[in-house]
PDB file of C-alpha atoms in Angstrom:
ATOM      1  CA  MET A   1      -6.731  23.048  77.011  1.00  0.00           C
ATOM      2  CA  SER A   2      -6.730  23.753  73.337  1.00  0.00           C
ATOM      3  CA  THR A   3      -3.279  25.129  73.354  1.00  0.00           C
ATOM      4  CA  THR A   4      -2.074  21.635  75.074  1.00  0.00           C
ATOM      5  CA  VAL A   5      -4.014  19.672  72.315  1.00  0.00           C
ATOM      6  CA  MET A   6      -2.369  21.713  69.712  1.00  0.00           C
ATOM      7  CA  ALA A   7       1.043  21.115  71.322  1.00  0.00           C
ATOM      8  CA  THR A   8       0.348  17.332  71.565  1.00  0.00           C
ATOM      9  CA  ASN A   9      -0.590  17.171  67.848  1.00  0.00           C
ATOM     10  CA  SER A  10       2.303  19.211  66.835  1.00  0.00           C
ATOM     11  CA  ASN A  11       4.643  16.601  68.914  1.00  0.00           C
ATOM     12  CA  TYR A  12       2.811  13.696  67.154  1.00  0.00           C
ATOM     13  CA  TRP A  13       3.352  15.243  63.769  1.00  0.00           C
ATOM     14  CA  GLU A  14       6.996  15.920  64.549  1.00  0.00           C
ATOM     15  CA  ASP A  15       7.441  12.155  65.658  1.00  0.00           C
ATOM     16  CA  LEU A  16       5.964  10.996  62.465  1.00  0.00           C
ATOM     17  CA  ARG A  17       8.222  13.296  60.451  1.00  0.00           C
ATOM     18  CA  LYS A  18      11.167  12.024  62.513  1.00  0.00           C
ATOM     19  CA  GLN A  19      10.245   8.276  61.928  1.00  0.00           C
ATOM     20  CA  ALA A  20       9.787   9.175  58.084  1.00  0.00           C
ATOM     21  CA  ARG A  21      13.156  10.710  58.039  1.00  0.00           C
ATOM     22  CA  GLN A  22      14.967   7.876  59.810  1.00  0.00           C
ATOM     23  CA  LEU A  23      13.302   5.176  57.766  1.00  0.00           C
ATOM     24  CA  GLU A  24      14.128   7.230  54.483  1.00  0.00           C
ATOM     25  CA  ASN A  25      17.815   7.397  55.736  1.00  0.00           C
ATOM     26  CA  GLU A  26      17.880   3.720  56.314  1.00  0.00           C
ATOM     27  CA  LEU A  27      16.432   2.875  52.985  1.00  0.00           C
ATOM     28  CA  ASP A  28      18.808   5.076  51.200  1.00  0.00           C
ATOM     29  CA  LEU A  29      21.775   3.171  52.809  1.00  0.00           C
ATOM     30  CA  LYS A  30      20.100  -0.246  52.214  1.00  0.00           C
ATOM     31  CA  LEU A  31      19.395   0.520  48.598  1.00  0.00           C
ATOM     32  CA  VAL A  32      22.855   1.649  47.807  1.00  0.00           C
ATOM     33  CA  SER A  33      24.250  -1.590  49.494  1.00  0.00           C
ATOM     34  CA  PHE A  34      21.593  -3.715  47.618  1.00  0.00           C
ATOM     35  CA  SER A  35      22.450  -2.030  44.304  1.00  0.00           C
ATOM     36  CA  LYS A  36      26.280  -2.794  44.703  1.00  0.00           C
ATOM     37  CA  LEU A  37      25.560  -6.377  45.751  1.00  0.00           C
ATOM     38  CA  CYS A  38      23.422  -6.961  42.680  1.00  0.00           C
ATOM     39  CA  THR A  39      26.112  -5.293  40.561  1.00  0.00           C
ATOM     40  CA  SER A  40      28.837  -7.421  42.030  1.00  0.00           C
ATOM     41  CA  TYR A  41      26.856 -10.595  40.970  1.00  0.00           C
ATOM     42  CA  ARG A  42      28.069  -9.844  37.399  1.00  0.00           C
ATOM     43  CA  GLY A  43      31.478 -11.536  38.121  1.00  0.00           C
ATOM     44  CA  GLY A  44      34.010 -12.083  35.672  1.00  0.00           C
ATOM     45  CA  HIS A  45      34.118 -12.008  31.750  1.00  0.00           C
ATOM     46  CA  ASP A  46      34.872 -15.535  30.860  1.00  0.00           C
ATOM     47  CA  GLN A  47      32.809 -18.592  31.850  1.00  0.00           C
ATOM     48  CA  GLN A  48      35.642 -20.153  33.822  1.00  0.00           C
ATOM     49  CA  GLU A  49      35.778 -17.104  36.140  1.00  0.00           C
ATOM     50  CA  ARG A  50      32.070 -16.877  36.482  1.00  0.00           C
ATOM     51  CA  ASP A  51      31.874 -20.776  37.242  1.00  0.00           C
ATOM     52  CA  SER A  52      34.585 -20.290  40.044  1.00  0.00           C
ATOM     53  CA  ARG A  53      32.731 -17.293  41.426  1.00  0.00           C
ATOM     54  CA  SER A  54      29.386 -19.059  41.478  1.00  0.00           C
ATOM     55  CA  GLU A  55      30.915 -22.240  43.305  1.00  0.00           C
ATOM     56  CA  SER A  56      32.715 -20.184  45.919  1.00  0.00           C
ATOM     57  CA  PHE A  57      30.669 -16.923  46.621  1.00  0.00           C
ATOM     58  CA  GLY A  58      27.333 -17.820  44.814  1.00  0.00           C
ATOM     59  CA  PRO A  59      25.453 -19.448  47.685  1.00  0.00           C
ATOM     60  CA  PHE A  60      26.514 -16.960  50.330  1.00  0.00           C
ATOM     61  CA  GLN A  61      25.697 -14.239  47.944  1.00  0.00           C
ATOM     62  CA  ASP A  62      22.369 -15.499  47.266  1.00  0.00           C
ATOM     63  CA  ASN A  63      21.457 -15.589  51.122  1.00  0.00           C
ATOM     64  CA  VAL A  64      22.579 -11.988  51.616  1.00  0.00           C
ATOM     65  CA  LEU A  65      20.580 -10.765  48.711  1.00  0.00           C
ATOM     66  CA  VAL A  66      17.561 -12.598  50.048  1.00  0.00           C
ATOM     67  CA  ALA A  67      18.100 -11.247  53.540  1.00  0.00           C
ATOM     68  CA  MET A  68      18.586  -7.605  52.196  1.00  0.00           C
ATOM     69  CA  THR A  69      15.687  -7.757  50.014  1.00  0.00           C
ATOM     70  CA  SER A  70      13.332  -8.667  52.975  1.00  0.00           C
ATOM     71  CA  GLU A  71      14.947  -5.890  55.012  1.00  0.00           C
ATOM     72  CA  VAL A  72      14.205  -3.283  52.211  1.00  0.00           C
ATOM     73  CA  GLU A  73      10.588  -4.490  51.905  1.00  0.00           C
ATOM     74  CA  GLN A  74      10.166  -4.307  55.557  1.00  0.00           C
ATOM     75  CA  LEU A  75      11.454  -0.617  55.592  1.00  0.00           C
ATOM     76  CA  LEU A  76       9.395   0.320  52.635  1.00  0.00           C
ATOM     77  CA  SER A  77       6.252  -1.178  54.432  1.00  0.00           C
ATOM     78  CA  LYS A  78       7.163   0.878  57.550  1.00  0.00           C
ATOM     79  CA  LEU A  79       7.640   3.951  55.633  1.00  0.00           C
ATOM     80  CA  SER A  80       4.303   3.556  53.870  1.00  0.00           C
ATOM     81  CA  ALA A  81       2.636   3.001  57.417  1.00  0.00           C
ATOM     82  CA  VAL A  82       4.138   6.208  58.597  1.00  0.00           C
ATOM     83  CA  ASN A  83       2.876   8.082  55.538  1.00  0.00           C
ATOM     84  CA  ASP A  84      -0.500   6.716  55.911  1.00  0.00           C
ATOM     85  CA  LYS A  85      -0.484   8.048  59.722  1.00  0.00           C
ATOM     86  CA  MET A  86       0.782  11.408  58.491  1.00  0.00           C
ATOM     87  CA  ALA A  87      -2.170  11.388  55.949  1.00  0.00           C
ATOM     88  CA  GLU A  88      -4.596  10.729  58.805  1.00  0.00           C
ATOM     89  CA  TYR A  89      -3.191  13.575  60.813  1.00  0.00           C
ATOM     90  CA  THR A  90      -3.713  16.147  58.113  1.00  0.00           C
ATOM     91  CA  ASN A  91      -7.285  15.285  58.412  1.00  0.00           C
ATOM     92  CA  THR A  92      -7.715  15.986  62.154  1.00  0.00           C
ATOM     93  CA  PRO A  93      -9.488  19.132  63.279  1.00  0.00           C
ATOM     94  CA  GLY A  94      -6.387  20.591  64.938  1.00  0.00           C
ATOM     95  CA  ALA A  95      -4.340  20.491  61.815  1.00  0.00           C
ATOM     96  CA  LEU A  96      -6.769  22.105  59.491  1.00  0.00           C
ATOM     97  CA  SER A  97      -5.104  25.604  60.102  1.00  0.00           C
ATOM     98  CA  HIS A  98      -1.758  24.283  59.016  1.00  0.00           C
ATOM     99  CA  ASN A  99      -3.220  21.811  56.308  1.00  0.00           C
ATOM    100  CA  ALA A 100      -1.299  23.459  53.252  1.00  0.00           C
ATOM    101  CA  ALA A 101       1.999  23.171  54.885  1.00  0.00           C
ATOM    102  CA  LEU A 102       1.345  19.600  56.132  1.00  0.00           C
ATOM    103  CA  MET A 103       0.074  18.319  52.749  1.00  0.00           C
ATOM    104  CA  HIS A 104       3.303  19.762  51.195  1.00  0.00           C
ATOM    105  CA  THR A 105       5.454  17.940  53.531  1.00  0.00           C
ATOM    106  CA  LEU A 106       3.251  14.667  53.135  1.00  0.00           C
ATOM    107  CA  GLN A 107       3.599  14.904  49.426  1.00  0.00           C
ATOM    108  CA  ARG A 108       7.258  15.250  49.676  1.00  0.00           C
ATOM    109  CA  HIS A 109       7.506  12.099  51.933  1.00  0.00           C
ATOM    110  CA  ARG A 110       5.219  10.308  49.494  1.00  0.00           C
ATOM    111  CA  ASP A 111       7.401  11.128  46.516  1.00  0.00           C
ATOM    112  CA  ILE A 112      10.506   9.914  48.385  1.00  0.00           C
ATOM    113  CA  LEU A 113       8.699   6.655  49.147  1.00  0.00           C
ATOM    114  CA  GLN A 114       7.598   6.281  45.561  1.00  0.00           C
ATOM    115  CA  ASP A 115      11.118   6.760  44.210  1.00  0.00           C
ATOM    116  CA  TYR A 116      12.648   4.421  46.610  1.00  0.00           C
ATOM    117  CA  THR A 117      10.085   1.780  45.820  1.00  0.00           C
ATOM    118  CA  HIS A 118      10.665   2.266  41.997  1.00  0.00           C
ATOM    119  CA  GLU A 119      14.461   2.269  42.529  1.00  0.00           C
ATOM    120  CA  PHE A 120      14.056  -1.043  44.549  1.00  0.00           C
ATOM    121  CA  HIS A 121      11.841  -2.881  42.042  1.00  0.00           C
ATOM    122  CA  LYS A 122      14.002  -1.666  39.160  1.00  0.00           C
ATOM    123  CA  THR A 123      17.230  -2.985  40.721  1.00  0.00           C
ATOM    124  CA  LYS A 124      15.571  -6.217  41.686  1.00  0.00           C
ATOM    125  CA  SER A 125      14.332  -6.876  38.172  1.00  0.00           C
ATOM    126  CA  ASN A 126      17.588  -6.052  36.670  1.00  0.00           C
ATOM    127  CA  PHE A 127      19.140  -8.444  39.021  1.00  0.00           C
ATOM    128  CA  LEU A 128      16.824 -11.289  38.499  1.00  0.00           C
ATOM    129  CA  SER A 129      17.261 -10.792  34.661  1.00  0.00           C
ATOM    130  CA  LEU A 130      20.952 -10.887  35.074  1.00  0.00           C
ATOM    131  CA  ARG A 131      20.992 -13.961  37.184  1.00  0.00           C
ATOM    132  CA  GLU A 132      18.768 -15.798  34.825  1.00  0.00           C
ATOM    133  CA  ARG A 133      21.130 -14.892  31.948  1.00  0.00           C
ATOM    134  CA  GLU A 134      24.086 -16.133  33.896  1.00  0.00           C
ATOM    135  CA  ASP A 135      22.314 -19.482  34.666  1.00  0.00           C
ATOM    136  CA  LEU A 136      21.506 -19.818  31.007  1.00  0.00           C
ATOM    137  CA  LEU A 137      24.905 -19.090  29.962  1.00  0.00           C
ATOM    138  CA  GLY A 138      26.369 -21.574  32.561  1.00  0.00           C
ATOM    139  CA  SER A 139      24.024 -24.183  31.495  1.00  0.00           C
ATOM    140  CA  VAL A 140      24.956 -23.840  27.856  1.00  0.00           C
ATOM    141  CA  HIS A 141      28.755 -23.757  28.665  1.00  0.00           C
ATOM    142  CA  ARG A 142      28.355 -27.006  30.627  1.00  0.00           C
ATOM    143  CA  ASP A 143      26.301 -28.597  27.716  1.00  0.00           C
ATOM    144  CA  ILE A 144      29.217 -27.546  25.428  1.00  0.00           C
ATOM    145  CA  GLU A 145      31.844 -28.925  27.745  1.00  0.00           C
ATOM    146  CA  SER A 146      29.952 -32.260  27.985  1.00  0.00           C
ATOM    147  CA  TYR A 147      29.611 -32.536  24.270  1.00  0.00           C
ATOM    148  CA  LYS A 148      33.443 -31.920  23.843  1.00  0.00           C
ATOM    149  CA  SER A 149      34.349 -34.523  26.438  1.00  0.00           C
ATOM    150  CA  SER A 150      32.307 -37.006  24.614  1.00  0.00           C
ATOM    151  CA  SER A 151      33.031 -35.995  21.111  1.00  0.00           C
ATOM    152  CA  GLY A 152      35.992 -38.537  20.901  1.00  0.00           C
ATOM    153  CA  VAL A 153      33.734 -41.407  21.580  1.00  0.00           C
ATOM    154  CA  ASN A 154      30.978 -39.967  19.314  1.00  0.00           C
ATOM    155  CA  ASN A 155      33.546 -39.417  16.308  1.00  0.00           C
ATOM    156  CA  ARG A 156      34.788 -43.070  16.743  1.00  0.00           C
ATOM    157  CA  ARG A 157      31.176 -44.309  16.713  1.00  0.00           C
ATOM    158  CA  SER A 158      30.527 -42.098  13.628  1.00  0.00           C
ATOM    159  CA  GLU A 159      33.403 -43.574  11.840  1.00  0.00           C
ATOM    160  CA  LEU A 160      32.511 -46.989  12.522  1.00  0.00           C
ATOM    161  CA  PHE A 161      28.900 -46.328  11.309  1.00  0.00           C
ATOM    162  CA  LEU A 162      30.162 -44.683   8.231  1.00  0.00           C
ATOM    163  CA  LYS A 163      32.408 -47.538   7.452  1.00  0.00           C
ATOM    164  CA  GLU A 164      29.606 -50.098   7.947  1.00  0.00           C
ATOM    165  CA  HIS A 165      27.397 -47.978   5.809  1.00  0.00           C
ATOM    166  CA  GLU A 166      30.161 -48.022   3.158  1.00  0.00           C
ATOM    167  CA  HIS A 167      30.534 -51.645   3.315  1.00  0.00           C
ATOM    168  CA  LEU A 168      26.705 -52.200   3.177  1.00  0.00           C
ATOM    169  CA  ARG A 169      26.621 -49.895   0.044  1.00  0.00           C
ATOM    170  CA  ASN A 170      29.297 -51.888  -1.598  1.00  0.00           C
ATOM    171  CA  SER A 171      27.612 -55.270  -0.823  1.00  0.00           C
ATOM    172  CA  ASN A 172      24.374 -53.776  -2.442  1.00  0.00           C
ATOM    173  CA  SER A 173      26.218 -52.689  -5.469  1.00  0.00           C
ATOM    174  CA  LEU A 174      27.869 -56.190  -5.928  1.00  0.00           C
ATOM    175  CA  ILE A 175      24.563 -57.816  -5.484  1.00  0.00           C
ATOM    176  CA  ASP A 176      22.959 -55.626  -8.035  1.00  0.00           C
ATOM    177  CA  ASN A 177      25.721 -56.409 -10.331  1.00  0.00           C
ATOM    178  CA  ALA A 178      25.237 -60.190  -9.827  1.00  0.00           C
ATOM    179  CA  ILE A 179      21.586 -60.066 -10.391  1.00  0.00           C
ATOM    180  CA  SER A 180      22.046 -57.969 -13.674  1.00  0.00           C
ATOM    181  CA  ILE A 181      24.538 -60.492 -14.864  1.00  0.00           C
ATOM    182  CA  ALA A 182      22.248 -63.444 -13.952  1.00  0.00           C
ATOM    183  CA  MET A 183      19.361 -61.694 -15.733  1.00  0.00           C
ATOM    184  CA  ALA A 184      21.436 -61.106 -18.938  1.00  0.00           C
ATOM    185  CA  THR A 185      22.519 -64.859 -18.902  1.00  0.00           C
ATOM    186  CA  LYS A 186      18.941 -65.917 -18.379  1.00  0.00           C
ATOM    187  CA  GLU A 187      18.001 -63.946 -21.447  1.00  0.00           C
ATOM    188  CA  ASN A 188      20.844 -65.206 -23.666  1.00  0.00           C
ATOM    189  CA  ILE A 189      19.972 -68.922 -22.626  1.00  0.00           C
ATOM    190  CA  THR A 190      16.386 -68.281 -23.442  1.00  0.00           C
ATOM    191  CA  PHE A 191      17.393 -66.759 -26.793  1.00  0.00           C
ATOM    192  CA  GLN A 192      19.811 -69.622 -27.638  1.00  0.00           C
ATOM    193  CA  ARG A 193      17.151 -72.318 -26.585  1.00  0.00           C
ATOM    194  CA  GLY A 194      14.590 -70.621 -29.072  1.00  0.00           C
ATOM    195  CA  MET A 195      17.260 -70.809 -31.797  1.00  0.00           C
ATOM    196  CA  LEU A 196      17.883 -74.480 -31.269  1.00  0.00           C
ATOM    197  CA  LYS A 197      14.206 -75.376 -31.087  1.00  0.00           C
ATOM    198  CA  SER A 198      13.801 -73.380 -34.389  1.00  0.00           C
ATOM    199  CA  ILE A 199      16.667 -75.239 -35.913  1.00  0.00           C
ATOM    200  CA  GLN A 200      15.343 -78.729 -34.798  1.00  0.00           C
ATOM    201  CA  THR A 201      11.915 -77.986 -36.096  1.00  0.00           C
ATOM    202  CA  ARG A 202      13.355 -77.009 -39.495  1.00  0.00           C
ATOM    203  CA  VAL A 203      15.432 -80.251 -39.476  1.00  0.00           C
ATOM    204  CA  THR A 204      12.608 -82.363 -38.676  1.00  0.00           C
ATOM    205  CA  THR A 205      10.350 -80.683 -41.261  1.00  0.00           C
ATOM    206  CA  LEU A 206      13.034 -81.178 -43.868  1.00  0.00           C
ATOM    207  CA  ALA A 207      13.511 -85.101 -42.735  1.00  0.00           C
ATOM    208  CA  ASN A 208       9.745 -85.570 -42.950  1.00  0.00           C
ATOM    209  CA  ARG A 209       9.561 -84.002 -46.541  1.00  0.00           C
ATOM    210  CA  PHE A 210      12.711 -85.853 -47.819  1.00  0.00           C
ATOM    211  CA  PRO A 211      12.760 -89.670 -46.732  1.00  0.00           C
ATOM    212  CA  ALA A 212      16.124 -90.008 -48.353  1.00  0.00           C
ATOM    213  CA  ILE A 213      17.658 -87.454 -46.238  1.00  0.00           C
ATOM    214  CA  ASN A 214      15.830 -89.081 -43.130  1.00  0.00           C
ATOM    215  CA  ASN A 215      17.511 -92.393 -44.003  1.00  0.00           C
ATOM    216  CA  LEU A 216      20.952 -90.620 -44.631  1.00  0.00           C
ATOM    217  CA  ILE A 217      20.588 -89.008 -41.200  1.00  0.00           C
ATOM    218  CA  GLN A 218      19.679 -92.183 -39.565  1.00  0.00           C
ATOM    219  CA  LYS A 219      22.843 -93.988 -40.951  1.00  0.00           C
ATOM    220  CA  ILE A 220      25.019 -91.205 -40.115  1.00  0.00           C
ATOM    221  CA  ASN A 221      23.596 -91.505 -36.541  1.00  0.00           C
ATOM    222  CA  LEU A 222      24.191 -95.224 -36.650  1.00  0.00           C
ATOM    223  CA  ARG A 223      27.794 -94.973 -37.916  1.00  0.00           C
ATOM    224  CA  LYS A 224      28.518 -92.422 -35.233  1.00  0.00           C
ATOM    225  CA  ARG A 225      27.235 -94.613 -32.523  1.00  0.00           C
ATOM    226  CA  ARG A 226      29.277 -97.461 -34.039  1.00  0.00           C
ATOM    227  CA  ASP A 227      32.388 -95.454 -34.224  1.00  0.00           C
ATOM    228  CA  SER A 228      31.777 -94.392 -30.517  1.00  0.00           C
ATOM    229  CA  LEU A 229      31.527 -97.949 -29.427  1.00  0.00           C
ATOM    230  CA  ILE A 230      34.592 -98.963 -31.376  1.00  0.00           C
ATOM    231  CA  LEU A 231      36.512 -96.068 -29.928  1.00  0.00           C
ATOM    232  CA  GLY A 232      35.330 -96.751 -26.404  1.00  0.00           C
ATOM    233  CA  GLY A 233      36.489-100.477 -26.823  1.00  0.00           C
ATOM    234  CA  VAL A 234      39.916 -99.380 -27.928  1.00  0.00           C
ATOM    235  CA  ILE A 235      40.295 -96.988 -25.120  1.00  0.00           C
ATOM    236  CA  GLY A 236      39.074 -99.751 -22.700  1.00  0.00           C
ATOM    237  CA  ILE A 237      41.569-102.256 -24.159  1.00  0.00           C
ATOM    238  CA  CYS A 238      44.362 -99.886 -23.932  1.00  0.00           C
ATOM    239  CA  THR A 239      43.579 -98.850 -20.468  1.00  0.00           C
ATOM    240  CA  ILE A 240      43.634-102.548 -19.393  1.00  0.00           C
ATOM    241  CA  LEU A 241      46.818-103.249 -21.077  1.00  0.00           C
ATOM    242  CA  LEU A 242      48.467-100.197 -19.499  1.00  0.00           C
ATOM    243  CA  LEU A 243      47.326-101.334 -16.051  1.00  0.00           C
ATOM    244  CA  LEU A 244      48.590-104.760 -16.521  1.00  0.00           C
ATOM    245  CA  TYR A 245      51.935-103.397 -17.578  1.00  0.00           C
ATOM    246  CA  THR A 246      52.038-101.039 -14.606  1.00  0.00           C
ATOM    247  CA  PHE A 247      51.545-103.706 -12.036  1.00  0.00           C
ATOM    248  CA  HIS A 248      53.790-106.279 -13.584  1.00  0.00           C
TER     249      HIS A 248
END
C-alpha cells in the first residue's frame, strides 16, 4: 500500500514537472515573438515613414500586441499555479525523504518563472515607453505641418497688422507735431498780445500826461478817417463810372 502511494505521489510530481516544462517552453516562444513584435513597432527613421506604418499596420499590430500580452500573462499565471502545487507537494509526508532534491527542482522552476516574469514586464515597459514617444513625436510633427500650412495666411495677416501699426504710429507722430505747432503758436500769440497791451498802456499813459499829444493824436485819427472816406468815395465813383462804361 505504501509503495502504491509513493508511486502515485511520484507520478503526480512528474506530471507537475511535465506541465511546468511545457508552460516554460511555451512562454519562451511567446516571449521571443512578443519581443520581436515590440521591436518592430519602432518602424522607419523619418516621420513620413512612421506615419505610413502607423496608418497601414498600427491598428492590426496593436490588436496582436494586446492578444499576445494576454496570452503571456495567462501562461505566467498557469506556471505560477503549477509551482504552487509543486511547493504543496514538497510538504506532503511521502515527499519528505526526497525533500532536498524536490526543493532544488522547485527552486529552479521558480527561478525560471521569475526570469520570464521579469523579461515580460521589462519588454512591455520598453514597448509602452516607445509607443508613447512615437505618439508624442507624431503629435509634434502634425502640429508643425499644420503650422506650416497656415503660415502663409498668418504671414499675410502679420504684414497687414504691421502696416496698420506703422500707419497708426505715423498718424500719432503727425498729431504730436500738429499739437506742438499749435502750442508754440498759442504761446507766440499770447506773448504778442502782452506786448501790444503794454504798448497801448504806455501810449495811453503818455496821452494822459501830455494833453497836446492827446489832441494831436485825435487830429491824426480824424484826418485818417477823412482820408479814408475820401478814398472810399473816389473808389466808389470810379467803380460806378467803370460799370456804366462797360454796359454802354
